[in-house]
Amino acid sequence: MLAENLELIETIGLNLFFLIIFFFIGMSIHDVMKKNNVPKKGQFVVYFVLFLGCAGFIAKGIIQFVWETRGIG
């Protein structure tokens, strides 16, 4: 049974890995900005760019899922 679901397990593990990495990147950026007294406007820009990076990975996952279910990819 494990061999049949190996690809699914790998996909879930990789997605969780990306989630954890983005969390740690966000925490480190937050720490650096607080220590250096970055203004609110700068913090907004940095968090917005980090969000766009996360949204890109989410969009890639959705597009990949849709293509695979339709038999395109």
PDB file of N, CA, C and O in Angstrom:
ATOM      1  N   MET A   1       0.829  -1.194   0.000  1.00  0.00           N
ATOM      2  CA  MET A   1       0.000   0.000   0.000  1.00  0.00           C
ATOM      3  C   MET A   1       0.868   1.249   0.000  1.00  0.00           C
ATOM      4  O   MET A   1       0.509   2.248  -0.609  1.00  0.00           O
ATOM      5  N   LEU A   2       1.982   1.206   0.678  1.00  0.00           N
ATOM      6  CA  LEU A   2       2.858   2.369   0.720  1.00  0.00           C
ATOM      7  C   LEU A   2       3.420   2.677  -0.665  1.00  0.00           C
ATOM      8  O   LEU A   2       3.526   3.831  -1.051  1.00  0.00           O
ATOM      9  N   ALA A   3       3.765   1.643  -1.421  1.00  0.00           N
ATOM     10  CA  ALA A   3       4.310   1.858  -2.759  1.00  0.00           C
ATOM     11  C   ALA A   3       3.273   2.486  -3.691  1.00  0.00           C
ATOM     12  O   ALA A   3       3.622   3.267  -4.574  1.00  0.00           O
ATOM     13  N   GLU A   4       2.012   2.166  -3.492  1.00  0.00           N
ATOM     14  CA  GLU A   4       0.961   2.728  -4.342  1.00  0.00           C
ATOM     15  C   GLU A   4       0.762   4.211  -4.077  1.00  0.00           C
ATOM     16  O   GLU A   4       0.419   4.977  -4.981  1.00  0.00           O
ATOM     17  N   ASN A   5       0.961   4.636  -2.866  1.00  0.00           N
ATOM     18  CA  ASN A   5       0.709   6.028  -2.487  1.00  0.00           C
ATOM     19  C   ASN A   5       1.993   6.833  -2.306  1.00  0.00           C
ATOM     20  O   ASN A   5       1.945   7.920  -1.739  1.00  0.00           O
ATOM     21  N   LEU A   6       3.115   6.321  -2.792  1.00  0.00           N
ATOM     22  CA  LEU A   6       4.392   6.992  -2.589  1.00  0.00           C
ATOM     23  C   LEU A   6       4.421   8.377  -3.229  1.00  0.00           C
ATOM     24  O   LEU A   6       4.913   9.336  -2.627  1.00  0.00           O
ATOM     25  N   GLU A   7       3.873   8.510  -4.421  1.00  0.00           N
ATOM     26  CA  GLU A   7       3.869   9.818  -5.085  1.00  0.00           C
ATOM     27  C   GLU A   7       3.024  10.827  -4.311  1.00  0.00           C
ATOM     28  O   GLU A   7       3.412  11.992  -4.161  1.00  0.00           O
ATOM     29  N   LEU A   8       1.890  10.404  -3.783  1.00  0.00           N
ATOM     30  CA  LEU A   8       1.042  11.288  -2.986  1.00  0.00           C
ATOM     31  C   LEU A   8       1.746  11.707  -1.696  1.00  0.00           C
ATOM     32  O   LEU A   8       1.714  12.879  -1.315  1.00  0.00           O
ATOM     33  N   ILE A   9       2.412  10.770  -1.053  1.00  0.00           N
ATOM     34  CA  ILE A   9       3.145  11.076   0.178  1.00  0.00           C
ATOM     35  C   ILE A   9       4.272  12.062  -0.105  1.00  0.00           C
ATOM     36  O   ILE A   9       4.482  13.015   0.652  1.00  0.00           O
ATOM     37  N   GLU A  10       4.993  11.869  -1.215  1.00  0.00           N
ATOM     38  CA  GLU A  10       6.067  12.789  -1.578  1.00  0.00           C
ATOM     39  C   GLU A  10       5.528  14.187  -1.863  1.00  0.00           C
ATOM     40  O   GLU A  10       6.125  15.190  -1.471  1.00  0.00           O
ATOM     41  N   THR A  11       4.394  14.279  -2.541  1.00  0.00           N
ATOM     42  CA  THR A  11       3.800  15.578  -2.860  1.00  0.00           C
ATOM     43  C   THR A  11       3.370  16.309  -1.598  1.00  0.00           C
ATOM     44  O   THR A  11       3.644  17.507  -1.441  1.00  0.00           O
ATOM     45  N   ILE A  12       2.728  15.600  -0.687  1.00  0.00           N
ATOM     46  CA  ILE A  12       2.293  16.221   0.572  1.00  0.00           C
ATOM     47  C   ILE A  12       3.499  16.657   1.384  1.00  0.00           C
ATOM     48  O   ILE A  12       3.524  17.762   1.944  1.00  0.00           O
ATOM     49  N   GLY A  13       4.528  15.810   1.439  1.00  0.00           N
ATOM     50  CA  GLY A  13       5.739  16.166   2.175  1.00  0.00           C
ATOM     51  C   GLY A  13       6.424  17.389   1.605  1.00  0.00           C
ATOM     52  O   GLY A  13       6.884  18.267   2.349  1.00  0.00           O
ATOM     53  N   LEU A  14       6.492  17.486   0.284  1.00  0.00           N
ATOM     54  CA  LEU A  14       7.120  18.646  -0.345  1.00  0.00           C
ATOM     55  C   LEU A  14       6.322  19.914  -0.077  1.00  0.00           C
ATOM     56  O   LEU A  14       6.902  20.969   0.222  1.00  0.00           O
ATOM     57  N   ASN A  15       5.005  19.833  -0.142  1.00  0.00           N
ATOM     58  CA  ASN A  15       4.172  21.004   0.150  1.00  0.00           C
ATOM     59  C   ASN A  15       4.311  21.439   1.605  1.00  0.00           C
ATOM     60  O   ASN A  15       4.364  22.638   1.895  1.00  0.00           O
ATOM     61  N   LEU A  16       4.382  20.503   2.519  1.00  0.00           N
ATOM     62  CA  LEU A  16       4.592  20.847   3.928  1.00  0.00           C
ATOM     63  C   LEU A  16       5.970  21.462   4.134  1.00  0.00           C
ATOM     64  O   LEU A  16       6.135  22.387   4.930  1.00  0.00           O
ATOM     65  N   PHE A  17       6.971  20.954   3.427  1.00  0.00           N
ATOM     66  CA  PHE A  17       8.316  21.519   3.502  1.00  0.00           C
ATOM     67  C   PHE A  17       8.303  22.981   3.071  1.00  0.00           C
ATOM     68  O   PHE A  17       8.898  23.837   3.731  1.00  0.00           O
ATOM     69  N   PHE A  18       7.633  23.277   1.935  1.00  0.00           N
ATOM     70  CA  PHE A  18       7.553  24.661   1.476  1.00  0.00           C
ATOM     71  C   PHE A  18       6.822  25.540   2.485  1.00  0.00           C
ATOM     72  O   PHE A  18       7.198  26.696   2.706  1.00  0.00           O
ATOM     73  N   LEU A  19       5.777  25.022   3.098  1.00  0.00           N
ATOM     74  CA  LEU A  19       5.046  25.774   4.109  1.00  0.00           C
ATOM     75  C   LEU A  19       5.950  26.116   5.289  1.00  0.00           C
ATOM     76  O   LEU A  19       5.971  27.265   5.758  1.00  0.00           O
ATOM     77  N   ILE A  20       6.706  25.150   5.744  1.00  0.00           N
ATOM     78  CA  ILE A  20       7.610  25.373   6.881  1.00  0.00           C
ATOM     79  C   ILE A  20       8.705  26.366   6.506  1.00  0.00           C
ATOM     80  O   ILE A  20       9.035  27.264   7.295  1.00  0.00           O
ATOM     81  N   ILE A  21       9.265  26.235   5.302  1.00  0.00           N
ATOM     82  CA  ILE A  21      10.312  27.154   4.859  1.00  0.00           C
ATOM     83  C   ILE A  21       9.780  28.587   4.785  1.00  0.00           C
ATOM     84  O   ILE A  21      10.442  29.522   5.245  1.00  0.00           O
ATOM     85  N   PHE A  22       8.597  28.786   4.209  1.00  0.00           N
ATOM     86  CA  PHE A  22       8.036  30.130   4.136  1.00  0.00           C
ATOM     87  C   PHE A  22       7.753  30.688   5.528  1.00  0.00           C
ATOM     88  O   PHE A  22       7.915  31.880   5.780  1.00  0.00           O
ATOM     89  N   PHE A  23       7.334  29.841   6.456  1.00  0.00           N
ATOM     90  CA  PHE A  23       7.110  30.290   7.826  1.00  0.00           C
ATOM     91  C   PHE A  23       8.410  30.788   8.447  1.00  0.00           C
ATOM     92  O   PHE A  23       8.455  31.874   9.036  1.00  0.00           O
ATOM     93  N   PHE A  24       9.488  30.012   8.303  1.00  0.00           N
ATOM     94  CA  PHE A  24      10.771  30.421   8.879  1.00  0.00           C
ATOM     95  C   PHE A  24      11.331  31.654   8.195  1.00  0.00           C
ATOM     96  O   PHE A  24      11.936  32.514   8.847  1.00  0.00           O
ATOM     97  N   ILE A  25      11.135  31.781   6.889  1.00  0.00           N
ATOM     98  CA  ILE A  25      11.571  32.986   6.187  1.00  0.00           C
ATOM     99  C   ILE A  25      10.813  34.198   6.724  1.00  0.00           C
ATOM    100  O   ILE A  25      11.395  35.254   6.988  1.00  0.00           O
ATOM    101  N   GLY A  26       9.499  34.050   6.913  1.00  0.00           N
ATOM    102  CA  GLY A  26       8.695  35.148   7.453  1.00  0.00           C
ATOM    103  C   GLY A  26       9.112  35.535   8.859  1.00  0.00           C
ATOM    104  O   GLY A  26       9.202  36.723   9.190  1.00  0.00           O
ATOM    105  N   MET A  27       9.408  34.545   9.697  1.00  0.00           N
ATOM    106  CA  MET A  27       9.836  34.846  11.069  1.00  0.00           C
ATOM    107  C   MET A  27      11.197  35.532  11.092  1.00  0.00           C
ATOM    108  O   MET A  27      11.411  36.462  11.867  1.00  0.00           O
ATOM    109  N   SER A  28      12.110  35.106  10.240  1.00  0.00           N
ATOM    110  CA  SER A  28      13.431  35.749  10.218  1.00  0.00           C
ATOM    111  C   SER A  28      13.337  37.173   9.679  1.00  0.00           C
ATOM    112  O   SER A  28      13.988  38.081  10.199  1.00  0.00           O
ATOM    113  N   ILE A  29      12.517  37.386   8.656  1.00  0.00           N
ATOM    114  CA  ILE A  29      12.332  38.739   8.131  1.00  0.00           C
ATOM    115  C   ILE A  29      11.679  39.624   9.181  1.00  0.00           C
ATOM    116  O   ILE A  29      12.069  40.784   9.369  1.00  0.00           O
ATOM    117  N   HIS A  30      10.701  39.095   9.886  1.00  0.00           N
ATOM    118  CA  HIS A  30      10.037  39.854  10.945  1.00  0.00           C
ATOM    119  C   HIS A  30      11.034  40.256  12.026  1.00  0.00           C
ATOM    120  O   HIS A  30      11.038  41.408  12.487  1.00  0.00           O
ATOM    121  N   ASP A  31      11.899  39.339  12.421  1.00  0.00           N
ATOM    122  CA  ASP A  31      12.898  39.618  13.459  1.00  0.00           C
ATOM    123  C   ASP A  31      13.871  40.704  13.010  1.00  0.00           C
ATOM    124  O   ASP A  31      14.169  41.634  13.768  1.00  0.00           O
ATOM    125  N   VAL A  32      14.343  40.612  11.781  1.00  0.00           N
ATOM    126  CA  VAL A  32      15.291  41.609  11.271  1.00  0.00           C
ATOM    127  C   VAL A  32      14.631  42.982  11.174  1.00  0.00           C
ATOM    128  O   VAL A  32      15.238  43.996  11.534  1.00  0.00           O
ATOM    129  N   MET A  33      13.385  43.029  10.724  1.00  0.00           N
ATOM    130  CA  MET A  33      12.713  44.329  10.596  1.00  0.00           C
ATOM    131  C   MET A  33      12.449  44.957  11.958  1.00  0.00           C
ATOM    132  O   MET A  33      12.539  46.172  12.115  1.00  0.00           O
ATOM    133  N   LYS A  34      12.107  44.151  12.958  1.00  0.00           N
ATOM    134  CA  LYS A  34      11.854  44.712  14.290  1.00  0.00           C
ATOM    135  C   LYS A  34      13.141  45.227  14.930  1.00  0.00           C
ATOM    136  O   LYS A  34      13.143  46.262  15.591  1.00  0.00           O
ATOM    137  N   LYS A  35      14.250  44.515  14.727  1.00  0.00           N
ATOM    138  CA  LYS A  35      15.526  44.949  15.318  1.00  0.00           C
ATOM    139  C   LYS A  35      16.048  46.221  14.667  1.00  0.00           C
ATOM    140  O   LYS A  35      16.752  46.996  15.299  1.00  0.00           O
ATOM    141  N   ASN A  36      15.713  46.452  13.396  1.00  0.00           N
ATOM    142  CA  ASN A  36      16.218  47.612  12.676  1.00  0.00           C
ATOM    143  C   ASN A  36      15.202  48.745  12.573  1.00  0.00           C
ATOM    144  O   ASN A  36      15.438  49.706  11.845  1.00  0.00           O
ATOM    145  N   ASN A  37      14.085  48.642  13.279  1.00  0.00           N
ATOM    146  CA  ASN A  37      13.056  49.688  13.303  1.00  0.00           C
ATOM    147  C   ASN A  37      12.628  50.130  11.900  1.00  0.00           C
ATOM    148  O   ASN A  37      12.656  51.306  11.556  1.00  0.00           O
ATOM    149  N   VAL A  38      12.231  49.185  11.084  1.00  0.00           N
ATOM    150  CA  VAL A  38      11.776  49.472   9.726  1.00  0.00           C
ATOM    151  C   VAL A  38      10.400  50.120   9.811  1.00  0.00           C
ATOM    152  O   VAL A  38       9.543  49.678  10.580  1.00  0.00           O
ATOM    153  N   PRO A  39      10.149  51.190   9.035  1.00  0.00           N
ATOM    154  CA  PRO A  39       8.834  51.839   9.076  1.00  0.00           C
ATOM    155  C   PRO A  39       7.728  50.903   8.578  1.00  0.00           C
ATOM    156  O   PRO A  39       7.977  49.920   7.879  1.00  0.00           O
ATOM    157  N   LYS A  40       6.505  51.227   8.948  1.00  0.00           N
ATOM    158  CA  LYS A  40       5.352  50.383   8.609  1.00  0.00           C
ATOM    159  C   LYS A  40       5.197  50.204   7.096  1.00  0.00           C
ATOM    160  O   LYS A  40       4.832  49.123   6.632  1.00  0.00           O
ATOM    161  N   LYS A  41       5.453  51.250   6.327  1.00  0.00           N
ATOM    162  CA  LYS A  41       5.319  51.145   4.879  1.00  0.00           C
ATOM    163  C   LYS A  41       6.322  50.123   4.322  1.00  0.00           C
ATOM    164  O   LYS A  41       5.978  49.321   3.459  1.00  0.00           O
ATOM    165  N   GLY A  42       7.532  50.139   4.817  1.00  0.00           N
ATOM    166  CA  GLY A  42       8.538  49.178   4.387  1.00  0.00           C
ATOM    167  C   GLY A  42       8.175  47.763   4.794  1.00  0.00           C
ATOM    168  O   GLY A  42       8.382  46.811   4.033  1.00  0.00           O
ATOM    169  N   GLN A  43       7.622  47.611   5.992  1.00  0.00           N
ATOM    170  CA  GLN A  43       7.193  46.290   6.446  1.00  0.00           C
ATOM    171  C   GLN A  43       6.079  45.758   5.557  1.00  0.00           C
ATOM    172  O   GLN A  43       6.063  44.574   5.202  1.00  0.00           O
ATOM    173  N   PHE A  44       5.155  46.631   5.183  1.00  0.00           N
ATOM    174  CA  PHE A  44       4.057  46.223   4.309  1.00  0.00           C
ATOM    175  C   PHE A  44       4.586  45.725   2.969  1.00  0.00           C
ATOM    176  O   PHE A  44       4.140  44.690   2.471  1.00  0.00           O
ATOM    177  N   VAL A  45       5.547  46.437   2.401  1.00  0.00           N
ATOM    178  CA  VAL A  45       6.110  46.043   1.107  1.00  0.00           C
ATOM    179  C   VAL A  45       6.795  44.691   1.217  1.00  0.00           C
ATOM    180  O   VAL A  45       6.612  43.810   0.366  1.00  0.00           O
ATOM    181  N   VAL A  46       7.575  44.488   2.274  1.00  0.00           N
ATOM    182  CA  VAL A  46       8.298  43.225   2.443  1.00  0.00           C
ATOM    183  C   VAL A  46       7.327  42.067   2.620  1.00  0.00           C
ATOM    184  O   VAL A  46       7.479  41.007   1.997  1.00  0.00           O
ATOM    185  N   TYR A  47       6.323  42.236   3.462  1.00  0.00           N
ATOM    186  CA  TYR A  47       5.347  41.162   3.668  1.00  0.00           C
ATOM    187  C   TYR A  47       4.522  40.897   2.408  1.00  0.00           C
ATOM    188  O   TYR A  47       4.158  39.764   2.124  1.00  0.00           O
ATOM    189  N   PHE A  48       4.249  41.953   1.640  1.00  0.00           N
ATOM    190  CA  PHE A  48       3.500  41.780   0.396  1.00  0.00           C
ATOM    191  C   PHE A  48       4.301  40.947  -0.603  1.00  0.00           C
ATOM    192  O   PHE A  48       3.764  40.050  -1.250  1.00  0.00           O
ATOM    193  N   VAL A  49       5.596  41.215  -0.713  1.00  0.00           N
ATOM    194  CA  VAL A  49       6.452  40.450  -1.612  1.00  0.00           C
ATOM    195  C   VAL A  49       6.554  38.999  -1.143  1.00  0.00           C
ATOM    196  O   VAL A  49       6.502  38.063  -1.956  1.00  0.00           O
ATOM    197  N   LEU A  50       6.664  38.786   0.164  1.00  0.00           N
ATOM    198  CA  LEU A  50       6.696  37.423   0.691  1.00  0.00           C
ATOM    199  C   LEU A  50       5.372  36.706   0.397  1.00  0.00           C
ATOM    200  O   LEU A  50       5.359  35.533   0.018  1.00  0.00           O
ATOM    201  N   PHE A  51       4.266  37.410   0.529  1.00  0.00           N
ATOM    202  CA  PHE A  51       2.961  36.834   0.218  1.00  0.00           C
ATOM    203  C   PHE A  51       2.868  36.461  -1.263  1.00  0.00           C
ATOM    204  O   PHE A  51       2.326  35.413  -1.605  1.00  0.00           O
ATOM    205  N   LEU A  52       3.398  37.302  -2.142  1.00  0.00           N
ATOM    206  CA  LEU A  52       3.360  37.000  -3.573  1.00  0.00           C
ATOM    207  C   LEU A  52       4.159  35.734  -3.879  1.00  0.00           C
ATOM    208  O   LEU A  52       3.767  34.935  -4.733  1.00  0.00           O
ATOM    209  N   GLY A  53       5.263  35.534  -3.167  1.00  0.00           N
ATOM    210  CA  GLY A  53       6.032  34.307  -3.350  1.00  0.00           C
ATOM    211  C   GLY A  53       5.229  33.086  -2.942  1.00  0.00           C
ATOM    212  O   GLY A  53       5.207  32.072  -3.644  1.00  0.00           O
ATOM    213  N   CYS A  54       4.554  33.177  -1.802  1.00  0.00           N
ATOM    214  CA  CYS A  54       3.698  32.070  -1.353  1.00  0.00           C
ATOM    215  C   CYS A  54       2.549  31.849  -2.320  1.00  0.00           C
ATOM    216  O   CYS A  54       2.206  30.700  -2.636  1.00  0.00           O
ATOM    217  N   ALA A  55       1.949  32.922  -2.790  1.00  0.00           N
ATOM    218  CA  ALA A  55       0.819  32.806  -3.720  1.00  0.00           C
ATOM    219  C   ALA A  55       1.260  32.164  -5.027  1.00  0.00           C
ATOM    220  O   ALA A  55       0.490  31.424  -5.646  1.00  0.00           O
ATOM    221  N   GLY A  56       2.489  32.403  -5.445  1.00  0.00           N
ATOM    222  CA  GLY A  56       3.002  31.774  -6.653  1.00  0.00           C
ATOM    223  C   GLY A  56       3.078  30.265  -6.520  1.00  0.00           C
ATOM    224  O   GLY A  56       2.724  29.524  -7.428  1.00  0.00           O
ATOM    225  N   PHE A  57       3.556  29.793  -5.362  1.00  0.00           N
ATOM    226  CA  PHE A  57       3.620  28.351  -5.140  1.00  0.00           C
ATOM    227  C   PHE A  57       2.220  27.742  -5.047  1.00  0.00           C
ATOM    228  O   PHE A  57       1.977  26.636  -5.536  1.00  0.00           O
ATOM    229  N   ILE A  58       1.297  28.462  -4.444  1.00  0.00           N
ATOM    230  CA  ILE A  58      -0.079  27.958  -4.355  1.00  0.00           C
ATOM    231  C   ILE A  58      -0.706  27.898  -5.748  1.00  0.00           C
ATOM    232  O   ILE A  58      -1.354  26.909  -6.108  1.00  0.00           O
ATOM    233  N   ALA A  59      -0.499  28.945  -6.543  1.00  0.00           N
ATOM    234  CA  ALA A  59      -1.042  28.959  -7.905  1.00  0.00           C
ATOM    235  C   ALA A  59      -0.429  27.842  -8.741  1.00  0.00           C
ATOM    236  O   ALA A  59      -1.128  27.175  -9.515  1.00  0.00           O
ATOM    237  N   LYS A  60       0.867  27.609  -8.579  1.00  0.00           N
ATOM    238  CA  LYS A  60       1.522  26.515  -9.304  1.00  0.00           C
ATOM    239  C   LYS A  60       0.898  25.176  -8.935  1.00  0.00           C
ATOM    240  O   LYS A  60       0.651  24.342  -9.796  1.00  0.00           O
ATOM    241  N   GLY A  61       0.636  24.969  -7.669  1.00  0.00           N
ATOM    242  CA  GLY A  61       0.016  23.719  -7.228  1.00  0.00           C
ATOM    243  C   GLY A  61      -1.376  23.539  -7.785  1.00  0.00           C
ATOM    244  O   GLY A  61      -1.746  22.436  -8.214  1.00  0.00           O
ATOM    245  N   ILE A  62      -2.157  24.608  -7.816  1.00  0.00           N
ATOM    246  CA  ILE A  62      -3.523  24.527  -8.347  1.00  0.00           C
ATOM    247  C   ILE A  62      -3.497  24.260  -9.848  1.00  0.00           C
ATOM    248  O   ILE A  62      -4.234  23.409 -10.352  1.00  0.00           O
ATOM    249  N   ILE A  63      -2.621  24.971 -10.576  1.00  0.00           N
ATOM    250  CA  ILE A  63      -2.523  24.766 -12.024  1.00  0.00           C
ATOM    251  C   ILE A  63      -2.059  23.342 -12.325  1.00  0.00           C
ATOM    252  O   ILE A  63      -2.598  22.675 -13.216  1.00  0.00           O
ATOM    253  N   GLN A  64      -1.084  22.862 -11.573  1.00  0.00           N
ATOM    254  CA  GLN A  64      -0.593  21.507 -11.787  1.00  0.00           C
ATOM    255  C   GLN A  64      -1.691  20.481 -11.519  1.00  0.00           C
ATOM    256  O   GLN A  64      -1.855  19.527 -12.281  1.00  0.00           O
ATOM    257  N   PHE A  65      -2.462  20.681 -10.467  1.00  0.00           N
ATOM    258  CA  PHE A  65      -3.565  19.762 -10.147  1.00  0.00           C
ATOM    259  C   PHE A  65      -4.604  19.759 -11.248  1.00  0.00           C
ATOM    260  O   PHE A  65      -5.069  18.694 -11.680  1.00  0.00           O
ATOM    261  N   VAL A  66      -4.993  20.935 -11.742  1.00  0.00           N
ATOM    262  CA  VAL A  66      -6.004  21.025 -12.787  1.00  0.00           C
ATOM    263  C   VAL A  66      -5.510  20.366 -14.068  1.00  0.00           C
ATOM    264  O   VAL A  66      -6.238  19.609 -14.717  1.00  0.00           O
ATOM    265  N   TRP A  67      -4.259  20.608 -14.448  1.00  0.00           N
ATOM    266  CA  TRP A  67      -3.724  20.005 -15.660  1.00  0.00           C
ATOM    267  C   TRP A  67      -3.639  18.494 -15.547  1.00  0.00           C
ATOM    268  O   TRP A  67      -3.916  17.784 -16.509  1.00  0.00           O
ATOM    269  N   GLU A  68      -3.244  17.994 -14.380  1.00  0.00           N
ATOM    270  CA  GLU A  68      -3.130  16.553 -14.218  1.00  0.00           C
ATOM    271  C   GLU A  68      -4.500  15.871 -14.235  1.00  0.00           C
ATOM    272  O   GLU A  68      -4.628  14.753 -14.736  1.00  0.00           O
ATOM    273  N   THR A  69      -5.513  16.518 -13.687  1.00  0.00           N
ATOM    274  CA  THR A  69      -6.847  15.904 -13.691  1.00  0.00           C
ATOM    275  C   THR A  69      -7.461  15.923 -15.083  1.00  0.00           C
ATOM    276  O   THR A  69      -8.284  15.064 -15.384  1.00  0.00           O
ATOM    277  N   ARG A  70      -7.075  16.866 -15.919  1.00  0.00           N
ATOM    278  CA  ARG A  70      -7.597  16.919 -17.289  1.00  0.00           C
ATOM    279  C   ARG A  70      -6.741  16.119 -18.264  1.00  0.00           C
ATOM    280  O   ARG A  70      -7.077  16.027 -19.430  1.00  0.00           O
ATOM    281  N   GLY A  71      -5.623  15.586 -17.793  1.00  0.00           N
ATOM    282  CA  GLY A  71      -4.765  14.793 -18.655  1.00  0.00           C
ATOM    283  C   GLY A  71      -3.832  15.599 -19.538  1.00  0.00           C
ATOM    284  O   GLY A  71      -3.279  15.075 -20.496  1.00  0.00           O
ATOM    285  N   ILE A  72      -3.668  16.888 -19.247  1.00  0.00           N
ATOM    286  CA  ILE A  72      -2.811  17.734 -20.076  1.00  0.00           C
ATOM    287  C   ILE A  72      -1.344  17.484 -19.759  1.00  0.00           C
ATOM    288  O   ILE A  72      -0.508  17.411 -20.640  1.00  0.00           O
ATOM    289  N   GLY A  73      -1.009  17.412 -18.459  1.00  0.00           N
ATOM    290  CA  GLY A  73       0.398  17.296 -18.068  1.00  0.00           C
ATOM    291  C   GLY A  73       0.735  15.959 -17.688  1.00  0.00           C
ATOM    292  O   GLY A  73       1.254  15.193 -17.218  1.00  0.00           O
TER     293      GLY A  73
END
